[in-house]
Short mmCIF file of C-alpha atoms and ligand atoms in Angstrom, two decimals:
data_model
loop_
_atom_site.label_atom_id
_atom_site.label_comp_id
_atom_site.label_asym_id
_atom_site.label_seq_id
_atom_site.Cartn_x
_atom_site.Cartn_y
_atom_site.Cartn_z
CA MET A 9 -38.25 54.03 4.61
CA THR A 10 -35.39 54.52 7.02
CA ASN A 11 -34.94 52.64 10.21
CA LEU A 12 -32.48 54.58 12.30
CA SER A 13 -32.79 52.45 15.39
CA THR A 14 -31.72 49.33 13.46
CA TYR A 15 -28.88 51.38 11.99
CA GLU A 16 -27.79 52.52 15.46
CA THR A 17 -27.60 48.92 16.63
CA PHE A 18 -25.71 47.94 13.50
CA ILE A 19 -23.21 50.81 13.57
CA ASP A 20 -22.53 50.09 17.22
CA VAL A 21 -21.51 46.57 16.23
CA CYS A 22 -19.28 47.98 13.45
CA ARG A 23 -17.64 50.47 15.79
CA THR A 24 -17.03 47.99 18.57
CA ARG A 25 -15.68 45.20 16.39
CA LEU A 26 -12.17 45.27 17.80
CA THR A 27 -9.21 43.06 17.08
CA SER A 28 -7.77 41.15 20.03
CA ARG A 29 -4.86 38.77 19.72
CA ALA A 30 -5.17 36.82 22.96
CA PHE A 31 -8.33 35.40 24.46
CA ASP A 32 -9.40 33.86 27.75
CA PRO A 33 -8.73 30.13 27.26
CA ALA A 34 -11.15 29.22 30.05
CA GLN A 35 -14.16 30.52 28.22
CA GLU A 36 -16.22 27.95 26.37
CA ILE A 37 -18.00 29.00 23.23
CA PRO A 38 -21.44 27.37 23.04
CA ARG A 39 -21.93 25.40 19.83
CA GLU A 40 -24.94 27.56 18.98
CA HIS A 41 -22.71 30.61 18.87
CA PHE A 42 -20.67 29.07 16.07
CA ASP A 43 -23.94 28.53 14.20
CA LEU A 44 -25.09 32.10 14.87
CA ILE A 45 -21.79 33.41 13.54
CA LEU A 46 -21.74 31.22 10.44
CA GLU A 47 -25.41 31.93 9.77
CA ALA A 48 -24.25 35.51 9.14
CA ALA A 49 -21.45 34.26 6.85
CA ARG A 50 -23.94 32.16 4.90
CA HIS A 51 -25.89 35.23 3.82
CA GLY A 52 -22.88 37.03 2.35
CA PRO A 53 -23.06 38.33 -1.20
CA SER A 54 -20.77 36.79 -3.83
CA GLY A 55 -19.94 37.13 -7.51
CA ALA A 56 -22.33 34.97 -9.58
CA ASN A 57 -23.78 33.96 -6.20
CA ALA A 58 -21.07 31.29 -6.23
CA GLN A 59 -20.57 31.33 -2.43
CA PRO A 60 -16.99 30.06 -2.80
CA TRP A 61 -16.40 29.57 0.92
CA HIS A 62 -16.38 26.91 3.60
CA TYR A 63 -15.80 27.28 7.34
CA ILE A 64 -14.12 24.66 9.53
CA ILE A 65 -14.77 25.09 13.25
CA VAL A 66 -11.74 23.92 15.21
CA THR A 67 -12.34 22.51 18.69
CA ASP A 68 -9.46 20.00 18.89
CA ALA A 69 -6.70 21.37 21.21
CA ALA A 70 -3.91 19.52 19.35
CA LYS A 71 -5.02 21.02 16.04
CA LYS A 72 -5.14 24.48 17.58
CA LYS A 73 -1.59 24.02 18.84
CA SER A 74 -0.35 22.86 15.44
CA LEU A 75 -2.06 25.84 13.82
CA ALA A 76 -0.43 28.24 16.26
CA ASP A 77 2.95 26.51 15.78
CA TYR A 78 2.69 27.10 12.03
CA PHE A 79 1.89 30.80 12.43
CA VAL A 80 4.54 31.39 15.10
CA ALA A 81 7.17 29.70 12.92
CA GLU A 82 6.10 31.66 9.85
CA ALA A 83 6.11 34.94 11.79
CA THR A 84 9.54 34.14 13.25
CA ALA A 85 10.93 33.43 9.78
CA ARG A 86 9.34 36.64 8.55
CA ALA A 87 10.85 38.66 11.40
CA LYS A 88 14.30 37.47 10.31
CA SER A 89 13.72 38.60 6.74
CA LYS A 90 14.12 42.18 5.59
CA MET A 91 10.37 42.69 5.40
CA LYS A 92 10.19 44.97 8.46
CA PHE A 93 6.53 44.16 9.00
CA PRO A 94 5.57 44.57 12.68
CA THR A 95 4.55 41.03 13.53
CA PRO A 96 2.22 40.16 16.40
CA ASN A 97 2.42 37.13 18.67
CA TYR A 98 0.51 34.28 17.09
CA ARG A 99 0.64 32.03 20.17
CA GLY A 100 -2.82 33.40 21.01
CA LEU A 101 -4.25 31.16 18.31
CA GLU A 102 -3.50 28.10 20.43
CA THR A 103 -5.78 29.18 23.25
CA ALA A 104 -8.46 31.00 21.27
CA PRO A 105 -11.73 29.38 22.36
CA GLY A 106 -13.33 30.29 19.05
CA LEU A 107 -11.32 29.22 16.02
CA ILE A 108 -12.59 28.91 12.47
CA VAL A 109 -10.53 28.07 9.39
CA VAL A 110 -11.77 29.93 6.32
CA VAL A 111 -11.54 27.88 3.14
CA ALA A 112 -11.81 29.40 -0.35
CA ASP A 113 -12.66 27.53 -3.51
CA PHE A 114 -10.68 29.22 -6.26
CA ARG A 115 -12.15 26.93 -8.91
CA TYR A 116 -15.12 29.27 -8.90
CA ILE A 117 -13.13 31.90 -10.77
CA ASN A 118 -14.49 30.08 -13.83
CA ALA A 119 -17.98 31.09 -12.70
CA PHE A 120 -17.05 34.71 -13.37
CA PRO A 121 -16.50 36.29 -16.80
CA VAL A 122 -13.41 34.47 -18.16
CA LEU A 123 -12.52 33.28 -21.65
CA ASN A 124 -10.26 30.37 -20.64
CA ASP A 125 -8.29 30.55 -23.89
CA ASP A 126 -4.98 31.78 -22.39
CA SER A 127 -5.18 34.99 -24.42
CA ASP A 128 -4.10 38.38 -23.02
CA LEU A 129 -7.73 39.33 -22.74
CA ASP A 130 -8.33 36.16 -20.78
CA LYS A 131 -5.50 37.14 -18.42
CA MET A 132 -7.24 40.42 -17.69
CA TYR A 133 -10.55 38.70 -17.06
CA LYS A 134 -8.85 36.08 -14.87
CA GLU A 135 -7.20 38.74 -12.71
CA ASN A 136 -10.55 40.37 -12.31
CA ALA A 137 -12.17 37.02 -11.53
CA MET A 138 -9.59 36.47 -8.80
CA ARG A 139 -10.51 39.81 -7.29
CA ILE A 140 -14.20 38.91 -7.42
CA LEU A 141 -13.47 35.67 -5.62
CA LEU A 142 -11.35 37.26 -2.89
CA GLN A 143 -13.93 39.99 -2.33
CA SER A 144 -16.69 37.39 -2.13
CA VAL A 145 -14.98 35.35 0.57
CA ALA A 146 -14.09 38.53 2.46
CA ALA A 147 -17.71 39.72 2.32
CA SER A 148 -18.89 36.50 3.93
CA THR A 149 -16.06 36.40 6.46
CA MET A 150 -16.72 40.00 7.46
CA SER A 151 -20.33 39.13 8.26
CA ALA A 152 -19.04 36.36 10.52
CA HIS A 153 -16.73 38.81 12.29
CA LEU A 154 -19.54 41.30 12.82
CA ALA A 155 -21.81 38.55 14.12
CA ALA A 156 -19.14 37.45 16.62
CA SER A 157 -18.69 41.06 17.65
CA ALA A 158 -22.46 41.48 18.04
CA LEU A 159 -22.36 38.51 20.43
CA GLY A 160 -19.77 40.40 22.49
CA TYR A 161 -16.60 38.61 21.42
CA GLY A 162 -13.26 40.11 20.51
CA VAL A 163 -12.20 38.99 17.03
CA TRP A 164 -8.96 38.32 15.17
CA TRP A 165 -8.61 38.06 11.39
CA VAL A 166 -5.45 36.19 10.46
CA THR A 167 -4.22 35.74 6.91
CA ALA A 168 -2.84 32.35 5.94
CA ILE A 169 0.41 33.85 4.68
CA GLY A 170 3.00 31.77 2.84
CA GLN A 171 0.80 30.40 0.16
CA GLU A 172 2.34 27.06 -0.67
CA ALA A 173 3.86 26.42 2.72
CA ALA A 174 0.64 27.46 4.44
CA GLN A 175 -1.42 25.20 2.22
CA ASN A 176 0.95 22.25 2.69
CA SER A 177 0.93 22.64 6.48
CA LEU A 178 -2.67 23.58 7.09
CA LYS A 179 -4.65 21.57 4.57
CA PRO A 180 -3.71 18.10 5.88
CA LEU A 181 -4.32 19.29 9.44
CA PHE A 182 -7.95 20.09 8.69
CA GLY A 183 -8.61 17.55 5.94
CA VAL A 184 -9.05 20.28 3.33
CA PRO A 185 -9.27 18.78 -0.17
CA ASP A 186 -6.31 19.54 -2.45
CA ASP A 187 -8.20 21.79 -4.81
CA LEU A 188 -9.40 24.13 -2.06
CA SER A 189 -7.33 26.70 -0.13
CA VAL A 190 -7.04 27.88 3.45
CA ILE A 191 -7.29 31.63 3.05
CA ASP A 192 -7.78 33.00 6.58
CA ILE A 193 -8.24 32.06 10.19
CA MET A 194 -10.92 33.66 12.34
CA ALA A 195 -10.27 33.61 16.08
CA PHE A 196 -12.61 34.99 18.71
CA GLY A 197 -13.38 34.95 22.41
CA ALA A 198 -13.27 37.10 25.51
CA PRO A 199 -10.19 39.33 25.15
CA LEU A 200 -7.47 38.69 27.74
CA LYS A 201 -6.60 42.38 27.83
CA ALA A 202 -9.04 45.24 27.35
CA PRO A 203 -9.37 45.77 23.59
CA TYR A 204 -8.72 49.21 22.16
CA LYS A 205 -9.96 51.21 19.21
CA ARG A 206 -7.38 51.56 16.48
CA TRP A 207 -6.95 54.59 14.26
CA LYS A 208 -9.54 54.89 11.53
CA LYS A 209 -9.50 57.40 8.68
CA SER A 210 -12.14 60.11 8.98
CA LEU A 211 -15.21 60.12 6.81
CA ASP A 212 -13.79 63.11 4.91
CA GLU A 213 -10.68 61.13 4.09
CA ILE A 214 -12.52 58.19 2.60
CA ARG A 215 -15.45 59.86 0.88
CA SER A 216 -15.85 61.98 -2.26
CA TRP A 217 -18.94 63.22 -4.03
CA ASP A 218 -19.11 62.70 -7.80
CA SER A 219 -15.40 62.80 -8.39
CA PHE A 220 -12.32 61.89 -6.37
CA ASN A 221 -11.44 64.60 -3.86
CA MET A 222 -7.77 65.22 -4.66
CA ASP A 223 -7.32 66.99 -1.29
CA VAL A 224 -7.28 63.56 0.31
CA TYR A 225 -5.36 61.78 -2.44
CA VAL A 226 -2.16 60.23 -1.10
CA ASP A 227 0.70 59.99 -3.57
CA GLN A 228 3.28 57.19 -3.66
CA ALA A 229 5.73 59.08 -1.44
CA GLY A 230 2.92 59.64 1.08
CA ILE A 231 2.19 55.93 1.18
CA GLU A 232 5.87 55.10 1.71
CA LYS A 233 6.05 57.66 4.51
CA TRP A 234 2.93 56.24 6.13
CA ILE A 235 4.39 52.74 6.03
CA LYS A 236 7.64 53.96 7.57
CA GLU A 237 6.33 56.35 10.21
CA ASP A 238 2.73 55.46 11.01
CA ARG A 239 1.97 51.86 10.25
CA HIS A 240 3.43 50.40 13.44
CA LYS A 241 1.46 52.91 15.52
CA VAL A 242 -1.91 52.30 13.92
CA MET A 243 -1.52 48.54 14.14
CA TYR A 244 -0.80 48.23 17.84
CA ARG A 245 -1.92 51.40 19.53
CA ASP A 246 -5.12 52.92 20.84
CA GLU A 247 -6.09 55.71 18.43
CA SER A 248 -6.44 58.15 21.35
CA LYS A 249 -2.76 57.54 22.17
CA ILE A 250 -1.38 58.38 18.73
CA ASP A 251 0.38 61.73 18.53
C1 FMN F 315 -7.80 41.02 5.23
C2 FMN F 315 -7.24 41.15 6.62
C3 FMN F 315 -6.09 40.46 6.94
C4 FMN F 315 -5.55 40.55 8.24
N1 FMN F 315 -4.47 39.78 8.55
C5 FMN F 315 -4.00 39.80 9.82
C6 FMN F 315 -2.95 38.92 10.17
O1 FMN F 315 -2.47 38.13 9.37
N2 FMN F 315 -2.48 38.99 11.44
C7 FMN F 315 -3.01 39.83 12.37
O2 FMN F 315 -2.56 39.81 13.51
N3 FMN F 315 -4.02 40.67 12.05
C8 FMN F 315 -4.53 40.67 10.80
N4 FMN F 315 -5.60 41.47 10.47
C9 FMN F 315 -6.18 42.36 11.51
C10 FMN F 315 -5.74 43.80 11.31
O3 FMN F 315 -4.42 44.00 11.77
C11 FMN F 315 -6.72 44.74 12.06
O4 FMN F 315 -8.00 44.57 11.51
C12 FMN F 315 -6.30 46.19 11.95
O5 FMN F 315 -5.12 46.43 12.65
C13 FMN F 315 -7.38 47.16 12.43
O6 FMN F 315 -7.78 46.90 13.75
P1 FMN F 315 -9.29 46.61 14.11
O7 FMN F 315 -9.65 45.28 13.50
O8 FMN F 315 -9.36 46.55 15.62
O9 FMN F 315 -10.13 47.70 13.55
C14 FMN F 315 -6.16 41.38 9.21
C15 FMN F 315 -7.33 42.08 8.85
C16 FMN F 315 -7.88 41.94 7.58
C17 FMN F 315 -9.18 42.63 7.25
#
């Protein structure tokens, strides 16, 4: 049985989920909206059904400022390095009316197939278990982003970069227990500027039937070229304005 009208509604939400990096500070997010958004996160799939996630809704203005301060400082330090990654302005986190800290529980990697005997085989299983865990948290977080988008909000997915430093700065701020990790921040609200659609690969570029379509395979040099020549455009430009 197919239900195209439900699909149309769903795909519209997928297409119009747009990243914004500054939101109207005057807008108040009703408490129920946080519940509607996290209700979607709750139903995410996860390896071993471990559900290794927790979401902290941030309403305290001082905490939002400290969070933004951390990200601005980290981005400033990064800009001075030789990384050459086009960094956005993280000040928008301070005034985002919707702000949720995404917490991951990496202890659940033991819930996935691991040997725990420090052997080489165990290493391989552990790496895989880490991937299962990251994918699980992302699957849940993505549902939250789509739910926020369905409610009409602009969304912003921010990675808690700087593992140890990020953990040391952010965990005490939000009372996160030592053995858990802040993995991402989700910000949302009414965009301050009109959001725009970023470049997306075409269906032909991302899809093969039965075996990988080598016509769309990108070799290492192609990746390097894309990073050098295209990345900055696709991150911060409307796809209709890319030459
Ligand atoms: C796993 C993940 C990590 C991201 N990390 C950041 C981030 O740290 N900072 C940021 O400004 N945007 C971040 N983004 C947002 C992306 O830049 C954005 O999704 C991308 O440019 C495509 O735009 P769109 O979301 O409007 O489709 C992240 C997105 C994902 C899925």
